[in-house]
Amino acid sequence: MTTTVDTSLPERFRALEPWVADWDLATRVERYEKRLTKTIDELQDFYDAIAPLAEEAIAYLDTRDVNALSGEDTRLLRLLYSMIMVSYPVNIFKQPRIPDSGAAFFDTAVEPAL
Amino acid sequence: MAIQEKLATGRGKYTPGYPNLDTGPVDYEDSISEEFFQAEREAIFKRTWLKVGRMEQLPRNGTFFTREFVGLGSIVITRHTDGEVYALHNICAHRGNKVVWQEHPTNETQGSARQFACKYHGWRYGLDGKCTYVTKRNEFFESLPDDELAMPQLRCEVFAGFIFVNFSQDAPPLRQFLGEKLATELESWPFEKFTNHWSFRTKVKGNWKIGIDALLEWYHPAYVHGRFLNTNVAEAEKLVPPMDSYHYDLFTPHMLTSVPGPPLLKKKEGSVGPAKRDMNWAYRLFRAGLFGPDDVREDLGHLTPNRNPGNVQSWSNDQYWLFPNLSVQLWGRGYYITYQYIPETVGTHAYEVDIYFPEPKTASERLAQELVVDSTIEFAMQDTNTVEATWSQLNNRALQTFHLSDMELMIRQFHKVVRDAVAAHQAGSEK
Ligand code: FES
Ligand SMILES: [Fe+2]
């Protein structure tokens, strides 16, 4: 079995491969919905896995043309978006949903393609 | 000394400086009465300039988008082959069918077209609304006019790239309505450079004015948003700048408040250090926080002489409130947000948050934008939930009058301007 290019990350960040299935998500809506399906422990596990590599990942992506990222690089960028999405729950709320937000929800009508 | 203490100016209260605003309790009947709601729609929403979108939504001649305004109707905004922008009532001159829609008649849509064809019997319309073709015309009668058939036009004007419409033919022109001061201060912002756009929509169970109230004061952040600042409310309170550090300018019917914010992070040198479960660490990693990206782009020219007109120390943003329902917030760190509140019934409104950045040049710039967007929406969710909680109780009329502090002077002004507009309209139409 070969891992197809579709599921891989840039060489230096292969340690994050196990998180690709859940967190390589193209839109903010998908990331928010994913966040709500997880327990706070699961969100923490993801955060703790990616946070130590995040600074290096940002530096690496900054060597690339942001308008012409490869599939691998795009996947890495999306994992960083997902890290942002889980950062408030992990660092502040201690739960997946923002406290006292109840049924509040925003539909995303427009967001950038990348 | 904490930055918050340094910001205090000791200037005293603002409200007494506006003699038209009394300081007594405020009656909230204007937010719960069905009768007032109907009067408000007639007096304000049917005769005031309303933002419907931005020019970026009409990128080429022949493009269009629709807006669905509950209680006001469906509107089509088009850019004709001559480049002119038109706003049309979305109604067919034959038997009144909605002309422009896709799949689901109540959903908004957009696209490009040379003309619109009614889905019912095939009448066709140009992008200026004029009927260009009547199918089986010879089956009609002499009473069918030759050149008056049209999807009716509304007045439509563009200011700083924002498209406004007005349902009334008598209202003053947009620029006159905005006033020279507001127009000049807003116009100097290069809106066209901010095209990386996020748009969020939600429906809120509450009167539209109660929604706006939640953004008109700096009394609530320590409590509603306390956990972002510090889990200990007493500590969170200390982080909200003192009342007198804000700038207020109530130029009826519009308003401005300018807001201080935390200083920029120091320029990045070396590593942010080992990963931590700590939002301040995340802010340093992504070089952004709620107040915007820390690596401010120098190429945007957004810090014009018209920014920060009140000389606020540690200035963060200018929040313009365009009567009746739009706020345009210009952020010093290089982005802008609009908030719009569109009444649907006395107890519901559509709430739209649009966030605009420049196109990012690097991945790190894009990530900083993502963090700002996420932060904004987390805060906004807490606000909308609070609005729903408030309205559900106001609506019971267990209490009828409420006490507004000096920190809430813009709320006092806003409700007064709405009530005055309704009273003036009613007085005028009784004559
Ligand atoms: S209603 Fe439009 S063509 Fe008949
Ligand atoms: Fe708030």
Coordinates of C-alpha atoms and ligand atoms in Angstrom, one line a residue:
Chain A
M1 CA 0.0 0.0 0.0
T2 CA 1.2 3.5 -0.8
T3 CA -0.1 6.5 0.9
T4 CA -1.5 8.7 -1.9
V5 CA -0.3 12.2 -2.2
D6 CA -3.8 13.3 -1.2
T7 CA -3.3 12.4 2.4
S8 CA 0.3 13.6 3.0
L9 CA 1.9 16.7 4.5
P10 CA 5.2 18.3 3.6
E11 CA 8.1 15.9 4.7
R12 CA 9.0 17.9 7.9
F13 CA 5.5 17.8 9.2
R14 CA 4.6 14.1 8.7
A15 CA 4.2 13.7 12.4
L16 CA 0.8 15.5 12.0
E17 CA -0.4 12.9 9.5
P18 CA -2.9 11.3 12.0
W19 CA -4.7 14.6 12.3
V20 CA -5.3 15.1 8.6
A21 CA -8.4 12.9 8.4
D22 CA -10.3 15.1 10.9
W23 CA -8.8 18.5 10.6
D24 CA -7.8 19.1 6.9
L25 CA -11.0 21.0 6.3
A26 CA -11.5 23.5 3.5
T27 CA -14.0 25.9 5.2
R28 CA -14.5 27.6 8.5
V29 CA -18.0 26.1 8.7
E30 CA -16.6 22.6 8.5
R31 CA -14.0 23.4 11.1
Y32 CA -16.6 24.8 13.5
E33 CA -18.9 21.8 13.0
K34 CA -16.0 19.5 13.6
R35 CA -15.1 21.3 16.8
L36 CA -18.6 20.8 18.1
T37 CA -18.4 17.0 17.5
K38 CA -15.3 16.7 19.6
T39 CA -14.8 16.5 23.4
I40 CA -12.6 19.0 25.0
D41 CA -10.0 16.2 25.6
E42 CA -10.0 15.5 21.9
L43 CA -9.5 19.2 21.0
Q44 CA -6.7 19.4 23.5
D45 CA -5.0 16.4 22.0
F46 CA -5.0 18.0 18.6
Y47 CA -3.9 21.3 19.9
D48 CA -1.0 19.7 21.9
A49 CA 0.1 17.8 18.8
I50 CA 0.2 20.7 16.4
A51 CA 1.2 23.6 18.7
P52 CA 4.9 22.5 19.1
L53 CA 5.2 22.4 15.3
A54 CA 3.2 25.5 14.5
E55 CA 5.9 28.1 14.5
E56 CA 8.1 26.0 12.2
A57 CA 5.1 25.3 10.0
I58 CA 4.3 29.0 9.6
A59 CA 8.0 29.8 8.8
Y60 CA 8.0 27.0 6.3
L61 CA 4.7 28.2 4.6
D62 CA 6.1 31.7 4.5
T63 CA 8.9 30.5 2.1
R64 CA 6.1 29.5 -0.3
D65 CA 4.0 31.6 -2.6
V66 CA 0.7 31.8 -0.7
N67 CA -1.2 32.0 -4.0
A68 CA 0.3 28.8 -5.4
L69 CA 0.5 26.4 -2.6
S70 CA 0.8 22.7 -3.4
G71 CA -1.8 20.2 -2.1
E72 CA 0.6 19.3 0.8
D73 CA 1.2 22.9 1.8
T74 CA -2.5 23.7 1.6
R75 CA -3.2 20.8 3.9
L76 CA -0.7 22.1 6.4
L77 CA -2.2 25.6 6.3
R78 CA -5.6 24.1 6.9
L79 CA -4.4 22.3 10.0
L80 CA -3.2 25.6 11.3
Y81 CA -6.6 27.1 10.6
S82 CA -8.0 24.2 12.6
M83 CA -5.5 24.9 15.4
I84 CA -6.9 28.5 15.5
M85 CA -10.5 27.1 15.6
V86 CA -9.7 24.9 18.6
S87 CA -7.5 27.5 20.4
Y88 CA -10.3 29.3 22.3
P89 CA -11.9 26.1 23.5
V90 CA -8.6 24.7 24.7
N91 CA -7.1 27.8 26.1
I92 CA -10.1 29.7 27.5
F93 CA -13.5 28.0 27.4
K94 CA -12.4 24.5 28.5
Q95 CA -15.3 23.2 26.4
P96 CA -16.0 22.9 22.7
R97 CA -18.7 25.6 22.6
I98 CA -18.2 29.1 23.8
P99 CA -19.9 29.5 27.2
D100 CA -23.4 31.2 27.2
S101 CA -23.6 31.0 23.4
G102 CA -26.5 28.6 23.6
A103 CA -28.1 28.3 20.2
A104 CA -26.2 31.2 18.7
F105 CA -24.7 30.3 15.4
F106 CA -23.5 32.2 12.4
D107 CA -23.9 31.0 8.8
T108 CA -20.9 31.7 6.6
A109 CA -22.2 33.4 3.5
V110 CA -18.8 34.3 2.0
E111 CA -15.2 33.3 2.9
P112 CA -11.9 33.4 1.0
A113 CA -11.1 30.4 -1.2
L114 CA -7.9 29.9 0.6
Chain B
M1 CA 0.6 51.8 36.2
A2 CA -1.7 49.6 34.1
I3 CA -2.4 50.8 30.6
Q4 CA -6.1 51.2 31.5
E5 CA -5.3 53.6 34.3
K6 CA -3.1 55.6 32.0
L7 CA -5.9 56.0 29.5
A8 CA -8.2 57.7 32.0
T9 CA -8.5 61.4 31.3
G10 CA -10.8 62.5 34.1
R11 CA -12.9 64.5 31.8
G12 CA -16.3 63.8 33.5
K13 CA -19.5 62.6 32.0
Y14 CA -20.5 62.9 28.3
T15 CA -24.3 62.7 28.4
P16 CA -24.8 66.2 30.0
G17 CA -22.9 67.6 27.1
Y18 CA -25.8 66.7 24.8
P19 CA -28.7 68.8 26.1
N20 CA -31.2 67.0 23.8
L21 CA -30.5 63.8 25.7
D22 CA -32.0 63.8 29.1
T23 CA -30.6 61.6 31.8
G24 CA -33.9 60.0 33.0
P25 CA -35.0 56.5 32.7
V26 CA -35.8 55.2 29.1
D27 CA -39.0 53.6 28.0
Y28 CA -38.4 50.5 25.8
E29 CA -41.9 50.4 24.3
D30 CA -40.2 51.3 21.0
S31 CA -38.6 47.8 21.0
I32 CA -41.6 45.7 22.0
S33 CA -44.6 47.3 20.5
E34 CA -46.0 45.8 17.3
E35 CA -47.6 49.2 16.5
F36 CA -44.4 51.0 16.9
F37 CA -42.6 48.5 14.7
Q38 CA -45.0 49.1 11.9
A39 CA -44.7 52.8 12.3
E40 CA -40.9 52.5 12.3
R41 CA -41.0 50.6 9.1
E42 CA -43.0 53.3 7.4
A43 CA -41.1 56.2 8.9
I44 CA -37.6 54.9 8.7
F45 CA -37.0 51.8 6.6
K46 CA -39.2 52.9 3.7
R47 CA -37.6 56.3 3.5
T48 CA -34.0 56.1 4.6
W49 CA -30.9 55.0 2.7
L50 CA -30.2 51.3 3.4
K51 CA -26.9 49.6 2.6
V52 CA -27.5 46.5 0.4
G53 CA -24.0 45.5 -0.5
R54 CA -20.7 46.5 -2.0
M55 CA -19.4 47.1 -5.5
E56 CA -17.1 44.0 -5.2
Q57 CA -20.4 42.0 -5.5
L58 CA -20.8 43.5 -9.0
P59 CA -17.4 42.8 -10.5
R60 CA -18.3 43.3 -14.1
N61 CA -21.0 44.9 -16.2
G62 CA -23.9 42.4 -16.4
T63 CA -23.5 41.1 -12.9
F64 CA -26.3 41.2 -10.3
F65 CA -27.3 40.0 -6.8
T66 CA -30.6 39.9 -4.9
R67 CA -31.5 40.9 -1.4
E68 CA -34.4 39.5 0.5
F69 CA -35.8 42.1 3.0
V70 CA -38.6 40.6 5.0
G71 CA -41.4 43.2 5.1
L72 CA -39.8 45.4 2.5
G73 CA -39.5 42.9 -0.4
S74 CA -37.0 41.3 -2.7
I75 CA -34.6 43.6 -4.6
V76 CA -32.3 42.9 -7.5
I77 CA -29.1 45.0 -7.7
T78 CA -27.6 45.1 -11.2
R79 CA -24.7 46.6 -13.0
H80 CA -25.9 47.4 -16.5
T81 CA -23.8 47.2 -19.7
D82 CA -23.3 51.0 -19.3
G83 CA -21.7 50.4 -15.9
E84 CA -24.7 52.0 -14.1
V85 CA -25.9 50.4 -10.9
Y86 CA -29.6 49.8 -10.6
A87 CA -31.9 48.5 -7.9
L88 CA -35.1 46.9 -9.0
H89 CA -38.1 45.6 -7.2
N90 CA -38.0 41.9 -8.0
I91 CA -41.5 41.7 -9.5
C92 CA -42.8 40.9 -12.9
A93 CA -45.1 43.5 -14.6
H94 CA -47.3 40.7 -15.9
R95 CA -48.8 39.0 -12.8
G96 CA -46.3 39.8 -10.1
N97 CA -44.1 36.7 -10.1
K98 CA -40.7 37.1 -8.5
V99 CA -38.4 37.4 -11.5
V100 CA -34.9 36.6 -10.2
W101 CA -34.3 33.5 -8.1
Q102 CA -32.7 30.1 -8.3
E103 CA -34.3 26.9 -7.1
H104 CA -35.7 28.4 -3.9
P105 CA -37.6 31.6 -4.3
T106 CA -36.8 32.9 -0.8
N107 CA -33.0 32.4 -1.1
E108 CA -30.7 35.2 -2.2
T109 CA -28.9 34.7 -5.4
Q110 CA -26.2 36.3 -7.7
G111 CA -24.7 35.8 -11.1
S112 CA -24.4 37.5 -14.4
A113 CA -27.0 37.9 -17.1
R114 CA -27.7 39.9 -20.2
Q115 CA -31.4 40.0 -19.2
F116 CA -33.8 38.4 -16.8
A117 CA -36.6 36.1 -17.9
C118 CA -39.6 35.6 -15.7
K119 CA -40.1 31.9 -15.0
Y120 CA -43.9 32.1 -15.2
H121 CA -44.7 33.2 -18.7
G122 CA -41.3 34.2 -20.1
W123 CA -41.5 38.0 -20.1
R124 CA -38.0 39.5 -20.3
Y125 CA -36.3 42.5 -18.6
G126 CA -33.1 44.4 -19.2
L127 CA -30.7 45.0 -16.3
D128 CA -32.3 48.4 -15.9
G129 CA -35.6 46.8 -15.3
K130 CA -37.2 47.8 -18.6
C131 CA -39.4 45.0 -20.1
T132 CA -37.8 44.1 -23.4
Y133 CA -40.0 41.3 -24.6
V134 CA -43.6 40.1 -23.9
T135 CA -44.2 36.6 -25.1
K136 CA -47.3 36.1 -27.3
R137 CA -47.8 39.8 -27.3
N138 CA -50.5 39.8 -29.9
E139 CA -52.8 38.0 -27.4
F140 CA -52.9 41.1 -25.3
F141 CA -55.1 44.2 -25.6
E142 CA -54.6 47.8 -26.5
S143 CA -54.2 48.6 -22.8
L144 CA -50.8 47.0 -22.7
P145 CA -48.4 49.9 -22.8
D146 CA -45.5 49.9 -25.1
D147 CA -42.7 51.4 -23.0
E148 CA -43.8 51.6 -19.4
L149 CA -43.6 47.9 -18.6
A150 CA -40.8 47.4 -16.1
M151 CA -39.6 45.9 -12.9
P152 CA -39.9 49.2 -10.9
Q153 CA -36.6 50.9 -10.0
L154 CA -35.7 52.0 -6.5
R155 CA -33.4 54.8 -5.9
C156 CA -29.8 53.5 -5.7
E157 CA -26.6 55.3 -4.9
V158 CA -23.1 54.2 -4.3
F159 CA -20.8 55.8 -1.6
A160 CA -17.3 54.6 -0.9
G161 CA -18.1 51.3 -2.7
F162 CA -21.2 50.7 -0.6
I163 CA -24.4 50.3 -2.5
F164 CA -27.4 51.9 -0.8
V165 CA -31.1 51.9 -1.9
N166 CA -34.0 54.0 -0.8
F167 CA -37.6 53.0 -1.2
S168 CA -38.8 56.6 -1.2
Q169 CA -38.6 59.0 -4.1
D170 CA -38.7 62.0 -1.8
A171 CA -35.6 61.3 0.4
P172 CA -32.6 63.6 0.1
P173 CA -29.6 62.3 -1.9
L174 CA -27.4 59.8 -0.1
R175 CA -24.5 62.2 0.4
Q176 CA -26.7 64.9 1.8
F177 CA -28.2 62.3 4.2
L178 CA -24.8 61.1 5.4
G179 CA -23.6 64.7 5.9
E180 CA -20.3 66.1 4.8
K181 CA -18.4 65.2 7.9
L182 CA -19.3 61.6 8.0
A183 CA -18.9 61.3 4.2
T184 CA -15.4 62.8 4.2
E185 CA -14.1 60.8 7.2
L186 CA -15.4 57.5 5.7
E187 CA -14.4 58.2 2.2
S188 CA -10.7 58.6 3.0
W189 CA -10.5 54.9 3.9
P190 CA -9.3 52.9 0.8
F191 CA -12.2 50.3 1.0
E192 CA -11.3 49.0 -2.5
K193 CA -8.0 47.5 -1.2
F194 CA -9.8 45.3 1.4
T195 CA -11.1 42.5 -0.7
N196 CA -10.4 39.4 1.4
H197 CA -13.9 39.1 2.6
W198 CA -15.8 37.0 5.2
S199 CA -19.5 37.3 5.6
F200 CA -21.5 35.9 8.5
R201 CA -25.3 35.9 8.8
T202 CA -27.6 34.9 11.5
K203 CA -31.2 35.4 12.7
V204 CA -31.6 36.9 16.1
K205 CA -34.8 36.6 18.3
G206 CA -35.0 40.1 19.4
N207 CA -35.9 43.6 18.2
W208 CA -33.2 45.0 15.9
K209 CA -32.6 48.0 18.2
I210 CA -31.8 45.6 21.1
G211 CA -29.2 44.1 18.8
I212 CA -27.6 47.4 18.1
D213 CA -27.7 48.4 21.8
A214 CA -25.3 45.5 22.5
L215 CA -22.6 47.2 20.4
L216 CA -23.2 50.7 21.5
E217 CA -21.7 50.5 24.9
W218 CA -18.5 49.4 26.6
Y219 CA -20.2 48.5 29.9
H220 CA -20.8 44.9 29.1
P221 CA -17.5 43.4 27.8
A222 CA -16.1 42.5 31.3
Y223 CA -19.3 40.6 32.0
V224 CA -20.5 39.1 28.7
H225 CA -17.0 38.5 27.4
G226 CA -15.3 38.2 30.7
R227 CA -13.8 34.8 30.1
F228 CA -11.8 36.1 27.2
L229 CA -10.2 38.7 29.4
N230 CA -9.8 36.9 32.7
T231 CA -11.9 34.2 34.3
N232 CA -12.0 36.4 37.4
V233 CA -14.6 39.1 36.7
A234 CA -13.0 41.6 39.1
E235 CA -9.8 41.2 37.0
A236 CA -11.6 41.4 33.7
E237 CA -13.2 44.7 34.8
K238 CA -9.8 46.2 35.2
L239 CA -9.0 45.4 31.6
V240 CA -11.8 47.3 30.0
P241 CA -10.7 50.9 29.4
P242 CA -12.3 53.6 31.5
M243 CA -15.4 55.4 30.0
D244 CA -13.6 58.7 29.5
S245 CA -10.9 57.1 27.3
Y246 CA -13.4 56.7 24.5
H247 CA -14.4 59.4 22.0
Y248 CA -18.1 60.0 21.3
D249 CA -19.5 62.2 18.6
L250 CA -23.2 62.2 18.2
F251 CA -23.9 64.1 14.9
T252 CA -27.6 63.2 14.6
P253 CA -28.8 60.9 13.2
H254 CA -25.4 59.3 12.8
M255 CA -22.8 58.6 15.5
L256 CA -19.1 57.9 16.0
T257 CA -17.2 56.3 18.8
S258 CA -13.5 55.7 18.8
V259 CA -12.0 53.0 20.9
P260 CA -8.6 52.5 22.5
G261 CA -6.9 49.1 22.3
P262 CA -3.9 47.3 23.5
P263 CA -0.5 48.2 22.0
L264 CA 0.9 46.2 19.1
L265 CA 3.2 43.2 19.9
K266 CA 6.9 44.0 19.6
K267 CA 8.4 43.1 16.2
K268 CA 9.0 39.4 16.1
E269 CA 12.5 38.4 17.1
G270 CA 13.4 34.8 17.5
S271 CA 11.0 32.1 18.7
V272 CA 7.8 32.5 20.7
G273 CA 9.1 29.6 22.8
P274 CA 7.6 26.3 23.8
A275 CA 4.0 25.6 23.0
K276 CA 1.5 26.5 25.8
R277 CA -2.2 26.1 26.4
D278 CA -2.4 29.8 26.7
M279 CA -4.2 32.3 24.4
N280 CA -1.5 34.9 24.8
W281 CA 1.0 32.4 23.5
A282 CA -1.4 31.7 20.5
Y283 CA -1.7 35.5 19.9
R284 CA 2.1 35.8 19.8
L285 CA 2.4 32.8 17.6
F286 CA -0.1 34.0 15.0
R287 CA 0.8 37.7 15.5
A288 CA -2.8 38.8 16.0
G289 CA -5.6 39.1 18.5
L290 CA -9.1 40.5 18.8
F291 CA -7.9 43.9 17.8
G292 CA -6.3 42.8 14.6
P293 CA -3.1 41.6 13.1
D294 CA 0.1 42.9 14.8
D295 CA 2.2 43.1 11.7
V296 CA 0.5 46.1 10.2
R297 CA 0.8 46.5 6.5
E298 CA 2.3 49.8 5.5
D299 CA 1.1 49.7 1.9
L300 CA -2.6 50.4 2.5
G301 CA -2.6 54.1 3.4
H302 CA -5.4 53.5 5.9
L303 CA -4.0 55.7 8.6
T304 CA -5.1 58.9 7.0
P305 CA -5.5 62.2 8.8
N306 CA -9.2 61.5 9.2
R307 CA -8.6 58.6 11.5
N308 CA -9.0 58.9 15.2
P309 CA -10.7 62.3 15.1
G310 CA -11.0 62.4 18.9
N311 CA -7.3 61.8 19.5
V312 CA -7.9 58.8 21.5
Q313 CA -4.8 57.5 23.3
S314 CA -3.7 54.0 22.2
W315 CA -6.4 54.3 19.5
S316 CA -7.7 51.1 18.0
N317 CA -10.7 51.8 15.8
D318 CA -13.3 54.3 14.6
Q319 CA -16.9 52.9 14.8
Y320 CA -19.2 54.9 12.5
W321 CA -23.0 54.3 13.1
L322 CA -24.9 55.1 10.0
F323 CA -28.5 55.6 10.8
P324 CA -30.6 53.5 10.9
N325 CA -28.9 50.1 11.0
L326 CA -25.3 50.0 9.8
S327 CA -22.0 50.3 11.6
V328 CA -18.7 50.6 9.6
Q329 CA -15.8 50.0 11.9
L330 CA -12.3 51.1 10.7
W331 CA -9.5 49.3 12.5
G332 CA -6.0 50.9 12.8
R333 CA -4.4 47.5 12.3
G334 CA -5.6 47.4 8.8
Y335 CA -9.0 45.9 8.3
Y336 CA -12.6 46.9 8.6
I337 CA -15.9 45.3 9.7
T338 CA -19.5 46.2 9.0
Y339 CA -22.4 45.2 11.2
Q340 CA -25.9 45.4 9.9
Y341 CA -29.2 44.7 11.6
I342 CA -32.2 44.2 9.4
P343 CA -35.6 44.1 11.1
E344 CA -37.9 41.3 10.1
T345 CA -40.6 41.4 12.7
V346 CA -40.9 43.3 16.0
G347 CA -39.1 40.4 17.7
T348 CA -36.7 39.1 15.0
H349 CA -33.9 40.6 12.9
A350 CA -31.3 39.4 10.5
Y351 CA -27.8 40.2 11.7
E352 CA -24.9 40.4 9.3
V353 CA -21.2 40.7 10.1
D354 CA -18.8 41.3 7.2
I355 CA -15.0 41.4 7.8
Y356 CA -12.7 42.7 5.1
F357 CA -8.9 42.4 5.0
P358 CA -6.4 43.1 2.2
E359 CA -5.4 40.1 0.1
P360 CA -2.7 38.4 2.2
K361 CA 0.8 38.3 0.7
T362 CA 2.0 35.4 2.9
A363 CA 0.7 32.4 4.8
S364 CA 1.4 34.1 8.1
E365 CA -0.6 37.2 7.1
R366 CA -3.5 35.0 6.1
L367 CA -3.3 33.1 9.4
A368 CA -3.4 36.3 11.4
Q369 CA -6.6 37.2 9.5
E370 CA -8.1 33.8 10.4
L371 CA -7.4 34.4 14.1
V372 CA -9.1 37.9 14.0
V373 CA -12.1 36.4 12.2
D374 CA -12.5 33.6 14.7
S375 CA -12.1 35.9 17.7
T376 CA -14.7 38.3 16.2
I377 CA -17.3 35.6 15.7
E378 CA -16.7 34.0 19.2
F379 CA -17.5 37.4 20.7
A380 CA -20.4 38.0 18.4
M381 CA -22.0 34.7 19.4
Q382 CA -22.0 35.8 23.1
D383 CA -23.5 39.1 22.1
T384 CA -26.4 37.6 20.1
N385 CA -27.3 35.2 22.8
T386 CA -27.4 38.0 25.3
V387 CA -29.7 40.0 23.0
E388 CA -32.1 37.1 22.8
A389 CA -32.1 36.8 26.6
T390 CA -32.8 40.5 27.0
W391 CA -35.6 40.6 24.4
S392 CA -37.4 37.6 25.8
Q393 CA -37.8 39.4 29.1
L394 CA -38.4 43.0 27.8
N395 CA -41.3 41.5 25.8
N396 CA -43.0 40.5 29.1
R397 CA -43.4 44.2 30.1
A398 CA -42.8 43.3 33.8
L399 CA -40.7 46.4 33.8
Q400 CA -41.2 49.3 31.4
T401 CA -38.5 51.8 32.0
F402 CA -34.7 51.3 32.3
H403 CA -31.8 53.2 33.6
L404 CA -28.9 54.1 31.3
S405 CA -25.6 55.2 32.6
D406 CA -23.2 57.7 31.0
M407 CA -21.5 54.7 29.4
E408 CA -24.7 54.1 27.5
L409 CA -25.2 57.5 26.0
M410 CA -25.2 56.2 22.4
I411 CA -28.1 53.9 23.3
R412 CA -30.0 56.9 24.7
Q413 CA -29.3 58.8 21.5
F414 CA -30.1 55.9 19.1
H415 CA -33.5 55.2 20.6
K416 CA -34.3 58.9 20.7
V417 CA -33.4 59.4 17.0
V418 CA -35.6 56.4 16.1
R419 CA -38.6 57.7 18.2
D420 CA -38.1 61.2 16.8
A421 CA -38.1 60.0 13.2
V422 CA -41.3 58.1 13.8
A423 CA -43.0 61.0 15.5
A424 CA -41.9 63.4 12.8
H425 CA -43.2 61.1 10.1
Q426 CA -46.6 60.7 11.9
A427 CA -46.9 64.4 12.5
G428 CA -46.2 65.0 8.8
S429 CA -48.7 62.5 7.6
E430 CA -51.5 63.7 9.9
K431 CA -51.4 67.2 8.4
Ligands
FES1 S1 -45.9 36.7 -14.1 FE1 -44.0 37.1 -15.2 S2 -44.4 36.5 -17.2 FE2 -46.3 36.1 -16.2
FE2 FE -20.1 42.4 23.1

